[in-house]
Amino acid sequence: KGSTKQSQSLLPSQQQYQHNKMKTYTFVSFVFALIFQAGPFVLATEAEALASSTKSFGGYDYPNLYDEAMPMLWASKLVYSFAKLLQEGRAGGLDLEDTFPPEVLAAYKDKRLDVRDMEGGNGLPFNKLVEIVVANAENLKEIESEWEYVGNIIQKIQAAEDADQSSDDFFLETFSSIDAATQCVYGVLKDTKNKRVTVVFRGSTDFSTRDWQTNLSAQLEGMKTPKLLKDSLKGKLKKRVLVHRGFYNYIFNNKRAKGDQRYDMILNDIKPFVEQGYKIYVTGHSLGAALSSLLAFKLAGSDKSWIPKPITCISYASPFVGTDGFRTAFTLLEKMGHIRYLRVNNDADTVPTIPPFSLGLRRRLMKHVGINLRLSDDSFILSHPNSNGWGFVNAFRNSVLKPVWSVLKYHSLQTHEERMDAQKETLQNLHLNDLYDDEKLLGKEFNRDEL
């Protein structure tokens, strides 16, 4: 592959970016790697041209790949911990009286946490959350098994927050977890510095919730084709795309929901901030990643005039979400510039390989969508379903031939972060919008020049 210096400035041909070397776990995968990854390196773009910390696209300054993806990873981890914190608080195990206004404390005992009116309408500042954590550290250590890792994330966010002492930048707006036994858990965050509102979904937890029932409901459900796509698709795709029933119902058609569906609640949560010029981000880990994919797809294809495009989705360790028709519709939204999607996973993680096909009478192969950042210990690969000639290779990589005995390690967000940190310098020289404009990765027919 050449020297480390060369590998950082050269990008592989045949619609893949690969840095350093790729680990192989079996003789078979090694043979496939030789067959399908052989070929000379080519210059895609000079690293110096990509080195700015932000790049403007559609009048909005987007960070580089690393700086855009890492805050989404932190949010995807903290949503687990914050749900535990609120659960403990409702049970009387935390001291919150000095942090929340009395009216908020009284309401959150029986309702979801809605703090949008705090701090003059900005929400609950991140530094207030830090005060809660510090004041209740001993109790939280008992309920958070990854306390040290969570503490490190909080310190990193606090460092970013404290870089500008003049004002707070990061706020919590709403957090819906009180009905976690029957509905998915999500939070809405506001970043005044980067002008973005983020919806973050929690992944699967224990069997006291419907998370695992949702995961295992792998039959197909017809999801209405977004209105912006109907005239551009053919046949049955004009009316519906087929997706994982459990994931779909958790957001859009939950029979056990008391009140509004999660999708309608999210729209109400984010609309006030979007009207102030904020971009929409969606993220999550595992089950949360699958839910974020469906929500981003729905928002990106909506004809509601107040929803800004593109929607950005950055997910971690997502299982399969839909069939080939869903992929066709999703890719069309990417071509139209309505959605930007980075799907991050570890190369040895089993979860992104399931379910390989749907259950029930209508059994179909399941497909991934978006630009995939596949991480290994000392390298990464970027690919996209639209990459010409790589369908079989990607299918083989997405097979269940993984070291299942290490699923917890490779599925964890901490391993994702460690591997991204190992490639930080290179990832900071890449931008998601530039990847969408590179025909080596997206194919010659994926052309957004007219946008």
CSV table of C-alpha atoms in Angstrom, one decimal:
chain,number,residue,atom,x,y,z
A,1,LYS,CA,0.0,0.0,0.0
A,2,GLY,CA,3.0,2.3,0.2
A,3,SER,CA,4.2,4.4,3.1
A,4,THR,CA,1.8,5.9,5.7
A,5,LYS,CA,2.4,9.3,4.2
A,6,GLN,CA,1.3,8.1,0.8
A,7,SER,CA,-1.7,6.3,2.1
A,8,GLN,CA,-3.0,9.4,3.7
A,9,SER,CA,-2.8,11.4,0.5
A,10,LEU,CA,-3.9,8.7,-2.0
A,11,LEU,CA,-7.4,7.2,-2.2
A,12,PRO,CA,-8.1,3.8,-3.7
A,13,SER,CA,-9.8,3.3,-7.1
A,14,GLN,CA,-12.9,1.2,-7.8
A,15,GLN,CA,-15.3,3.3,-5.7
A,16,GLN,CA,-13.6,2.6,-2.3
A,17,TYR,CA,-11.4,4.7,-0.1
A,18,GLN,CA,-9.1,2.6,2.0
A,19,HIS,CA,-6.3,3.7,4.3
A,20,ASN,CA,-3.2,1.7,5.4
A,21,LYS,CA,-4.3,-1.9,5.4
A,22,MET,CA,-7.5,-4.0,5.8
A,23,LYS,CA,-7.7,-6.8,8.3
A,24,THR,CA,-9.1,-10.1,7.1
A,25,TYR,CA,-10.5,-12.7,9.4
A,26,THR,CA,-10.7,-15.8,7.2
A,27,PHE,CA,-8.8,-17.2,4.2
A,28,VAL,CA,-11.9,-16.7,2.1
A,29,SER,CA,-12.3,-13.0,2.8
A,30,PHE,CA,-8.5,-12.6,2.1
A,31,VAL,CA,-9.0,-14.1,-1.3
A,32,PHE,CA,-12.0,-11.8,-2.1
A,33,ALA,CA,-9.9,-8.9,-0.9
A,34,LEU,CA,-7.2,-9.8,-3.4
A,35,ILE,CA,-9.6,-10.2,-6.2
A,36,PHE,CA,-11.8,-7.1,-5.6
A,37,GLN,CA,-9.5,-4.6,-4.1
A,38,ALA,CA,-6.5,-5.0,-6.4
A,39,GLY,CA,-5.7,-2.1,-8.6
A,40,PRO,CA,-3.6,1.1,-8.6
A,41,PHE,CA,-4.2,4.0,-6.2
A,42,VAL,CA,-5.5,7.2,-7.8
A,43,LEU,CA,-5.7,10.7,-6.6
A,44,ALA,CA,-9.3,11.6,-5.9
A,45,THR,CA,-8.7,15.1,-4.4
A,46,GLU,CA,-5.6,16.7,-2.8
A,47,ALA,CA,-5.7,16.5,0.9
A,48,GLU,CA,-4.8,20.1,1.2
A,49,ALA,CA,-7.9,21.1,-0.7
A,50,LEU,CA,-10.0,19.3,1.9
A,51,ALA,CA,-8.2,20.5,5.0
A,52,SER,CA,-10.5,23.4,6.0
A,53,SER,CA,-12.5,22.7,9.2
A,54,THR,CA,-15.8,23.7,7.5
A,55,LYS,CA,-17.1,23.8,4.0
A,56,SER,CA,-20.1,25.7,2.8
A,57,PHE,CA,-22.9,23.8,1.0
A,58,GLY,CA,-26.2,25.4,0.2
A,59,GLY,CA,-25.3,28.4,2.4
A,60,TYR,CA,-24.5,26.3,5.4
A,61,ASP,CA,-21.1,25.6,6.8
A,62,TYR,CA,-20.6,21.8,7.4
A,63,PRO,CA,-17.7,20.5,9.5
A,64,ASN,CA,-15.2,17.9,8.3
A,65,LEU,CA,-16.2,14.3,8.5
A,66,TYR,CA,-14.6,13.7,11.9
A,67,ASP,CA,-15.9,16.8,13.6
A,68,GLU,CA,-19.4,16.3,12.1
A,69,ALA,CA,-19.6,12.6,13.2
A,70,MET,CA,-18.1,12.7,16.6
A,71,PRO,CA,-20.8,14.8,18.4
A,72,MET,CA,-23.4,12.5,17.0
A,73,LEU,CA,-21.6,9.5,18.6
A,74,TRP,CA,-21.4,11.3,21.9
A,75,ALA,CA,-25.2,12.1,21.8
A,76,SER,CA,-25.9,8.5,20.8
A,77,LYS,CA,-24.1,7.3,23.9
A,78,LEU,CA,-25.4,9.9,26.4
A,79,VAL,CA,-29.0,9.2,25.4
A,80,TYR,CA,-28.6,5.8,27.2
A,81,SER,CA,-27.2,7.4,30.3
A,82,PHE,CA,-29.7,10.3,30.5
A,83,ALA,CA,-32.6,7.9,30.3
A,84,LYS,CA,-31.1,6.0,33.3
A,85,LEU,CA,-30.6,9.3,35.1
A,86,LEU,CA,-34.3,10.4,34.6
A,87,GLN,CA,-35.5,6.9,35.6
A,88,GLU,CA,-33.5,7.2,38.8
A,89,GLY,CA,-34.7,10.7,39.4
A,90,ARG,CA,-38.3,9.7,39.1
A,91,ALA,CA,-37.7,6.9,41.6
A,92,GLY,CA,-36.4,9.5,44.1
A,93,GLY,CA,-32.7,8.5,43.8
A,94,LEU,CA,-31.3,11.8,42.6
A,95,ASP,CA,-31.2,15.3,44.0
A,96,LEU,CA,-32.6,17.6,41.3
A,97,GLU,CA,-34.1,20.4,43.3
A,98,ASP,CA,-31.2,22.9,42.8
A,99,THR,CA,-31.1,22.3,39.1
A,100,PHE,CA,-34.6,22.3,37.7
A,101,PRO,CA,-37.3,24.9,38.3
A,102,PRO,CA,-40.1,23.7,40.5
A,103,GLU,CA,-42.6,23.6,37.7
A,104,VAL,CA,-40.3,21.4,35.6
A,105,LEU,CA,-39.7,19.0,38.6
A,106,ALA,CA,-43.4,18.7,39.2
A,107,ALA,CA,-44.2,18.0,35.6
A,108,TYR,CA,-41.4,15.5,34.8
A,109,LYS,CA,-42.5,13.1,37.5
A,110,ASP,CA,-45.5,12.1,35.4
A,111,LYS,CA,-44.8,13.5,32.0
A,112,ARG,CA,-41.9,13.6,29.6
A,113,LEU,CA,-39.1,16.1,30.2
A,114,ASP,CA,-39.8,19.4,28.3
A,115,VAL,CA,-37.5,22.2,29.2
A,116,ARG,CA,-37.8,24.3,26.1
A,117,ASP,CA,-38.9,27.3,28.1
A,118,MET,CA,-35.8,27.4,30.3
A,119,GLU,CA,-33.1,30.0,29.8
A,120,GLY,CA,-35.3,32.4,27.9
A,121,GLY,CA,-36.6,29.7,25.5
A,122,ASN,CA,-33.2,28.1,24.8
A,123,GLY,CA,-33.7,25.0,26.9
A,124,LEU,CA,-31.6,23.3,29.6
A,125,PRO,CA,-27.9,24.3,29.2
A,126,PHE,CA,-25.4,21.4,29.0
A,127,ASN,CA,-23.5,22.9,32.0
A,128,LYS,CA,-26.7,22.4,34.1
A,129,LEU,CA,-26.7,18.8,33.1
A,130,VAL,CA,-23.1,18.6,34.2
A,131,GLU,CA,-24.1,20.0,37.6
A,132,ILE,CA,-26.7,17.2,37.9
A,133,VAL,CA,-24.1,14.6,37.1
A,134,VAL,CA,-21.5,16.0,39.6
A,135,ALA,CA,-24.1,16.3,42.4
A,136,ASN,CA,-25.2,12.7,41.9
A,137,ALA,CA,-22.0,11.0,40.8
A,138,GLU,CA,-22.0,8.3,43.4
A,139,ASN,CA,-25.6,7.2,42.6
A,140,LEU,CA,-24.9,7.3,38.9
A,141,LYS,CA,-21.8,5.1,39.2
A,142,GLU,CA,-24.1,2.4,40.5
A,143,ILE,CA,-26.5,2.6,37.6
A,144,GLU,CA,-24.1,3.3,34.7
A,145,SER,CA,-21.8,0.4,33.9
A,146,GLU,CA,-19.7,2.5,31.6
A,147,TRP,CA,-19.4,5.4,34.0
A,148,GLU,CA,-15.7,6.2,33.1
A,149,TYR,CA,-16.4,6.4,29.4
A,150,VAL,CA,-19.5,8.5,29.9
A,151,GLY,CA,-17.5,10.8,32.1
A,152,ASN,CA,-14.9,11.2,29.4
A,153,ILE,CA,-17.5,12.2,26.9
A,154,ILE,CA,-19.0,14.8,29.2
A,155,GLN,CA,-15.5,16.3,29.8
A,156,LYS,CA,-15.0,16.6,26.0
A,157,ILE,CA,-18.3,18.3,25.4
A,158,GLN,CA,-17.8,20.6,28.4
A,159,ALA,CA,-14.4,21.6,27.0
A,160,ALA,CA,-16.0,22.5,23.7
A,161,GLU,CA,-18.7,24.4,25.6
A,162,ASP,CA,-16.2,26.3,27.8
A,163,ALA,CA,-14.2,27.4,24.7
A,164,ASP,CA,-16.5,30.3,24.5
A,165,GLN,CA,-17.2,31.7,27.9
A,166,SER,CA,-19.5,34.4,26.7
A,167,SER,CA,-22.6,32.1,26.3
A,168,ASP,CA,-23.9,28.6,26.4
A,169,ASP,CA,-24.0,26.7,23.1
A,170,PHE,CA,-25.5,23.3,23.8
A,171,PHE,CA,-29.0,22.8,25.1
A,172,LEU,CA,-31.5,19.9,25.9
A,173,GLU,CA,-35.0,20.7,24.7
A,174,THR,CA,-37.1,17.6,25.2
A,175,PHE,CA,-36.5,14.1,26.4
A,176,SER,CA,-39.2,11.4,26.0
A,177,SER,CA,-38.5,8.3,28.1
A,178,ILE,CA,-41.3,8.1,30.7
A,179,ASP,CA,-43.3,5.8,28.4
A,180,ALA,CA,-40.2,3.7,27.5
A,181,ALA,CA,-42.1,0.5,28.3
A,182,THR,CA,-44.2,0.9,25.1
A,183,GLN,CA,-42.5,3.6,23.0
A,184,CYS,CA,-39.0,4.4,21.7
A,185,VAL,CA,-36.8,6.8,23.7
A,186,TYR,CA,-35.5,10.0,22.0
A,187,GLY,CA,-34.2,13.4,22.9
A,188,VAL,CA,-34.0,16.8,21.0
A,189,LEU,CA,-30.9,18.9,21.3
A,190,LYS,CA,-30.0,22.4,20.1
A,191,ASP,CA,-26.6,23.6,19.1
A,192,THR,CA,-26.6,27.4,18.8
A,193,LYS,CA,-22.9,27.5,17.7
A,194,ASN,CA,-23.5,25.2,14.6
A,195,LYS,CA,-27.1,26.2,14.2
A,196,ARG,CA,-28.5,22.6,14.2
A,197,VAL,CA,-31.2,20.8,16.0
A,198,THR,CA,-30.5,17.1,16.6
A,199,VAL,CA,-32.9,14.2,17.2
A,200,VAL,CA,-31.2,11.3,18.9
A,201,PHE,CA,-32.7,7.9,19.5
A,202,ARG,CA,-31.7,5.5,22.2
A,203,GLY,CA,-30.8,1.9,21.2
A,204,SER,CA,-32.0,-1.3,22.7
A,205,THR,CA,-31.8,-1.8,26.5
A,206,ASP,CA,-33.4,-4.5,28.6
A,207,PHE,CA,-36.5,-6.6,28.3
A,208,SER,CA,-38.6,-4.1,30.3
A,209,THR,CA,-39.2,-2.2,27.1
A,210,ARG,CA,-40.5,-3.1,23.7
A,211,ASP,CA,-37.0,-2.6,22.1
A,212,TRP,CA,-36.3,-6.3,21.6
A,213,GLN,CA,-39.8,-7.1,20.4
A,214,THR,CA,-39.3,-4.3,17.9
A,215,ASN,CA,-35.9,-5.7,16.8
A,216,LEU,CA,-37.4,-9.2,16.2
A,217,SER,CA,-40.5,-8.0,14.3
A,218,ALA,CA,-38.6,-8.3,11.0
A,219,GLN,CA,-41.6,-8.8,8.8
A,220,LEU,CA,-42.1,-6.2,6.0
A,221,GLU,CA,-44.3,-3.1,6.3
A,222,GLY,CA,-45.4,-0.9,3.5
A,223,MET,CA,-44.2,2.7,4.2
A,224,LYS,CA,-45.8,5.4,2.2
A,225,THR,CA,-43.5,6.7,-0.5
A,226,PRO,CA,-42.5,10.3,0.5
A,227,LYS,CA,-44.4,12.9,-1.6
A,228,LEU,CA,-41.3,14.4,-3.1
A,229,LEU,CA,-40.4,11.0,-4.7
A,230,LYS,CA,-43.7,9.8,-6.1
A,231,ASP,CA,-43.3,11.3,-9.6
A,232,SER,CA,-39.8,10.0,-9.9
A,233,LEU,CA,-40.3,6.3,-9.1
A,234,LYS,CA,-42.0,3.5,-11.0
A,235,GLY,CA,-44.5,0.8,-10.3
A,236,LYS,CA,-45.4,0.0,-6.7
A,237,LEU,CA,-42.6,2.3,-5.5
A,238,LYS,CA,-44.8,5.2,-6.4
A,239,LYS,CA,-47.1,4.2,-3.5
A,240,ARG,CA,-44.9,2.4,-0.9
A,241,VAL,CA,-41.5,1.1,0.0
A,242,LEU,CA,-41.0,-2.0,2.1
A,243,VAL,CA,-39.2,-1.6,5.4
A,244,HIS,CA,-38.7,-3.5,8.7
A,245,ARG,CA,-42.1,-3.6,10.5
A,246,GLY,CA,-40.8,-3.3,14.0
A,247,PHE,CA,-38.7,-0.2,13.3
A,248,TYR,CA,-41.5,1.4,11.3
A,249,ASN,CA,-44.2,0.9,13.9
A,250,TYR,CA,-42.0,2.2,16.7
A,251,ILE,CA,-42.0,5.7,15.2
A,252,PHE,CA,-45.1,5.9,12.9
A,253,ASN,CA,-47.7,3.3,13.8
A,254,ASN,CA,-47.3,2.2,17.5
A,255,LYS,CA,-50.6,0.6,18.5
A,256,ARG,CA,-49.6,0.9,22.2
A,257,ALA,CA,-48.9,4.6,22.1
A,258,LYS,CA,-51.0,6.7,24.4
A,259,GLY,CA,-51.4,10.0,22.5
A,260,ASP,CA,-49.4,11.1,19.5
A,261,GLN,CA,-47.1,8.9,17.5
A,262,ARG,CA,-43.4,9.6,18.0
A,263,TYR,CA,-43.1,11.1,14.5
A,264,ASP,CA,-45.8,13.7,15.2
A,265,MET,CA,-44.2,14.5,18.6
A,266,ILE,CA,-40.8,15.0,17.0
A,267,LEU,CA,-42.2,17.4,14.3
A,268,ASN,CA,-43.7,19.5,17.1
A,269,ASP,CA,-40.4,19.4,19.0
A,270,ILE,CA,-38.2,20.6,16.2
A,271,LYS,CA,-40.4,23.0,14.3
A,272,PRO,CA,-39.8,26.1,16.5
A,273,PHE,CA,-36.0,25.8,16.0
A,274,VAL,CA,-36.1,25.0,12.3
A,275,GLU,CA,-38.0,28.3,11.8
A,276,GLN,CA,-35.0,30.0,13.4
A,277,GLY,CA,-32.8,28.8,10.6
A,278,TYR,CA,-31.5,25.6,12.1
A,279,LYS,CA,-30.5,22.5,10.1
A,280,ILE,CA,-31.9,19.1,11.2
A,281,TYR,CA,-29.6,16.2,12.2
A,282,VAL,CA,-30.7,12.7,13.2
A,283,THR,CA,-28.6,10.1,15.0
A,284,GLY,CA,-28.6,6.9,17.1
A,285,HIS,CA,-26.9,3.7,17.8
A,286,SER,CA,-28.1,0.2,17.0
A,287,LEU,CA,-31.9,0.2,17.2
A,288,GLY,CA,-31.5,4.0,17.5
A,289,ALA,CA,-29.6,4.0,14.2
A,290,ALA,CA,-32.4,2.1,12.4
A,291,LEU,CA,-35.0,4.6,13.8
A,292,SER,CA,-32.8,7.5,12.8
A,293,SER,CA,-32.6,6.2,9.2
A,294,LEU,CA,-36.4,5.9,8.8
A,295,LEU,CA,-37.0,9.4,10.4
A,296,ALA,CA,-34.4,11.0,8.2
A,297,PHE,CA,-35.9,9.3,5.1
A,298,LYS,CA,-39.4,10.6,6.0
A,299,LEU,CA,-38.2,14.1,6.7
A,300,ALA,CA,-36.1,14.3,3.6
A,301,GLY,CA,-39.0,13.3,1.4
A,302,SER,CA,-41.6,15.5,3.0
A,303,ASP,CA,-43.2,18.3,1.1
A,304,LYS,CA,-43.6,20.4,4.3
A,305,SER,CA,-42.2,23.7,3.3
A,306,TRP,CA,-40.7,24.4,6.8
A,307,ILE,CA,-38.4,21.3,6.8
A,308,PRO,CA,-35.0,22.4,5.5
A,309,LYS,CA,-33.0,20.2,3.1
A,310,PRO,CA,-30.8,18.4,3.2
A,311,ILE,CA,-31.5,16.3,6.3
A,312,THR,CA,-28.3,14.9,7.8
A,313,CYS,CA,-28.3,11.4,9.4
A,314,ILE,CA,-25.2,10.0,11.0
A,315,SER,CA,-25.9,6.5,12.5
A,316,TYR,CA,-23.8,4.0,14.4
A,317,ALA,CA,-24.0,0.2,14.0
A,318,SER,CA,-27.3,0.2,12.2
A,319,PRO,CA,-29.1,-3.1,11.4
A,320,PHE,CA,-30.8,-3.4,8.0
A,321,VAL,CA,-33.8,-1.2,7.6
A,322,GLY,CA,-35.5,-1.9,4.3
A,323,THR,CA,-35.4,-3.8,1.0
A,324,ASP,CA,-34.1,-2.9,-2.4
A,325,GLY,CA,-37.0,-0.6,-3.2
A,326,PHE,CA,-36.3,1.4,0.0
A,327,ARG,CA,-32.7,1.7,-1.1
A,328,THR,CA,-33.8,2.9,-4.6
A,329,ALA,CA,-36.0,5.6,-3.0
A,330,PHE,CA,-33.3,6.6,-0.5
A,331,THR,CA,-30.6,6.9,-3.1
A,332,LEU,CA,-32.9,9.1,-5.2
A,333,LEU,CA,-33.2,11.5,-2.2
A,334,GLU,CA,-29.4,11.5,-2.0
A,335,LYS,CA,-29.2,12.4,-5.7
A,336,MET,CA,-31.8,15.2,-5.2
A,337,GLY,CA,-29.7,16.6,-2.4
A,338,HIS,CA,-32.4,16.1,0.2
A,339,ILE,CA,-30.4,13.9,2.5
A,340,ARG,CA,-26.9,13.3,3.6
A,341,TYR,CA,-26.3,10.0,5.3
A,342,LEU,CA,-23.1,8.6,6.9
A,343,ARG,CA,-23.6,5.1,8.3
A,344,VAL,CA,-20.7,4.2,10.6
A,345,ASN,CA,-19.9,0.6,11.8
A,346,ASN,CA,-17.1,-1.6,12.9
A,347,ASP,CA,-16.0,-4.2,10.4
A,348,ALA,CA,-16.4,-7.1,12.9
A,349,ASP,CA,-19.8,-6.0,14.3
A,350,THR,CA,-22.6,-8.6,13.8
A,351,VAL,CA,-25.5,-6.2,14.3
A,352,PRO,CA,-25.2,-4.4,10.9
A,353,THR,CA,-25.5,-7.8,9.2
A,354,ILE,CA,-29.0,-8.6,10.6
A,355,PRO,CA,-31.7,-9.2,9.6
A,356,PRO,CA,-30.2,-10.4,6.3
A,357,PHE,CA,-33.7,-11.1,5.0
A,358,SER,CA,-37.2,-10.3,6.2
A,359,LEU,CA,-39.5,-12.7,7.9
A,360,GLY,CA,-43.0,-13.7,7.0
A,361,LEU,CA,-44.6,-14.5,3.7
A,362,ARG,CA,-43.0,-11.6,1.7
A,363,ARG,CA,-39.4,-12.7,2.3
A,364,ARG,CA,-36.9,-10.3,0.7
A,365,LEU,CA,-33.2,-9.5,1.0
A,366,MET,CA,-32.6,-6.5,3.2
A,367,LYS,CA,-30.3,-3.6,2.0
A,368,HIS,CA,-28.2,-0.9,3.5
A,369,VAL,CA,-28.3,2.7,2.4
A,370,GLY,CA,-26.0,5.8,2.5
A,371,ILE,CA,-22.3,6.3,2.6
A,372,ASN,CA,-20.7,3.6,4.8
A,373,LEU,CA,-17.7,4.3,7.0
A,374,ARG,CA,-16.4,0.9,7.9
A,375,LEU,CA,-13.8,1.0,10.7
A,376,SER,CA,-11.1,-1.5,11.6
A,377,ASP,CA,-8.3,-1.3,14.1
A,378,ASP,CA,-5.9,0.6,11.8
A,379,SER,CA,-7.9,1.5,8.7
A,380,PHE,CA,-11.2,2.4,7.3
A,381,ILE,CA,-13.2,1.9,4.1
A,382,LEU,CA,-15.8,4.3,2.6
A,383,SER,CA,-18.3,2.8,0.2
A,384,HIS,CA,-21.8,3.4,-1.2
A,385,PRO,CA,-24.5,1.0,-2.7
A,386,ASN,CA,-24.3,3.0,-5.9
A,387,SER,CA,-20.6,2.2,-6.4
A,388,ASN,CA,-20.4,0.3,-9.7
A,389,GLY,CA,-19.0,-3.2,-9.5
A,390,TRP,CA,-18.9,-3.5,-5.7
A,391,GLY,CA,-22.3,-5.0,-5.0
A,392,PHE,CA,-21.0,-8.5,-4.4
A,393,VAL,CA,-18.1,-7.3,-2.3
A,394,ASN,CA,-20.3,-5.2,-0.1
A,395,ALA,CA,-22.8,-8.0,0.2
A,396,PHE,CA,-20.0,-10.3,1.4
A,397,ARG,CA,-18.8,-7.7,3.9
A,398,ASN,CA,-22.4,-7.4,5.2
A,399,SER,CA,-22.7,-11.2,5.7
A,400,VAL,CA,-23.0,-12.7,9.1
A,401,LEU,CA,-19.5,-14.2,8.9
A,402,LYS,CA,-18.3,-12.1,11.9
A,403,PRO,CA,-16.6,-13.0,15.2
A,404,VAL,CA,-19.9,-13.2,17.1
A,405,TRP,CA,-18.1,-14.0,20.3
A,406,SER,CA,-16.9,-10.4,20.4
A,407,VAL,CA,-20.1,-8.7,19.5
A,408,LEU,CA,-20.3,-6.5,22.6
A,409,LYS,CA,-16.8,-5.1,21.9
A,410,TYR,CA,-17.3,-4.3,18.3
A,411,HIS,CA,-20.9,-3.1,18.7
A,412,SER,CA,-19.9,-0.6,21.5
A,413,LEU,CA,-19.7,3.1,20.8
A,414,GLN,CA,-16.4,3.3,22.7
A,415,THR,CA,-14.8,1.0,20.1
A,416,HIS,CA,-16.2,3.2,17.3
A,417,GLU,CA,-14.8,6.3,19.0
A,418,GLU,CA,-11.3,4.7,19.5
A,419,ARG,CA,-11.1,3.6,15.9
A,420,MET,CA,-12.2,7.0,14.6
A,421,ASP,CA,-9.7,8.7,16.9
A,422,ALA,CA,-7.0,6.5,15.4
A,423,GLN,CA,-7.9,7.9,12.0
A,424,LYS,CA,-8.7,11.5,13.2
A,425,GLU,CA,-6.2,13.3,11.0
A,426,THR,CA,-7.3,11.6,7.8
A,427,LEU,CA,-11.0,11.9,8.6
A,428,GLN,CA,-10.6,15.6,9.3
A,429,ASN,CA,-9.3,16.0,5.7
A,430,LEU,CA,-12.6,14.6,4.4
A,431,HIS,CA,-16.0,16.2,4.0
A,432,LEU,CA,-19.3,14.4,3.5
A,433,ASN,CA,-20.4,16.7,0.7
A,434,ASP,CA,-17.2,16.1,-1.2
A,435,LEU,CA,-17.8,12.4,-0.9
A,436,TYR,CA,-21.2,12.8,-2.5
A,437,ASP,CA,-19.6,14.7,-5.4
A,438,ASP,CA,-16.9,12.0,-6.1
A,439,GLU,CA,-17.9,9.7,-8.9
A,440,LYS,CA,-15.3,7.1,-7.9
A,441,LEU,CA,-17.4,6.5,-4.7
A,442,LEU,CA,-20.9,7.2,-6.0
A,443,GLY,CA,-20.7,6.2,-9.6
A,444,LYS,CA,-20.8,8.2,-12.8
A,445,GLU,CA,-24.6,8.5,-12.9
A,446,PHE,CA,-24.7,10.0,-9.4
A,447,ASN,CA,-24.4,13.6,-10.6
A,448,ARG,CA,-25.4,16.5,-8.4
A,449,ASP,CA,-23.9,19.3,-10.5
A,450,GLU,CA,-27.3,20.7,-11.3
A,451,LEU,CA,-28.1,21.3,-7.6
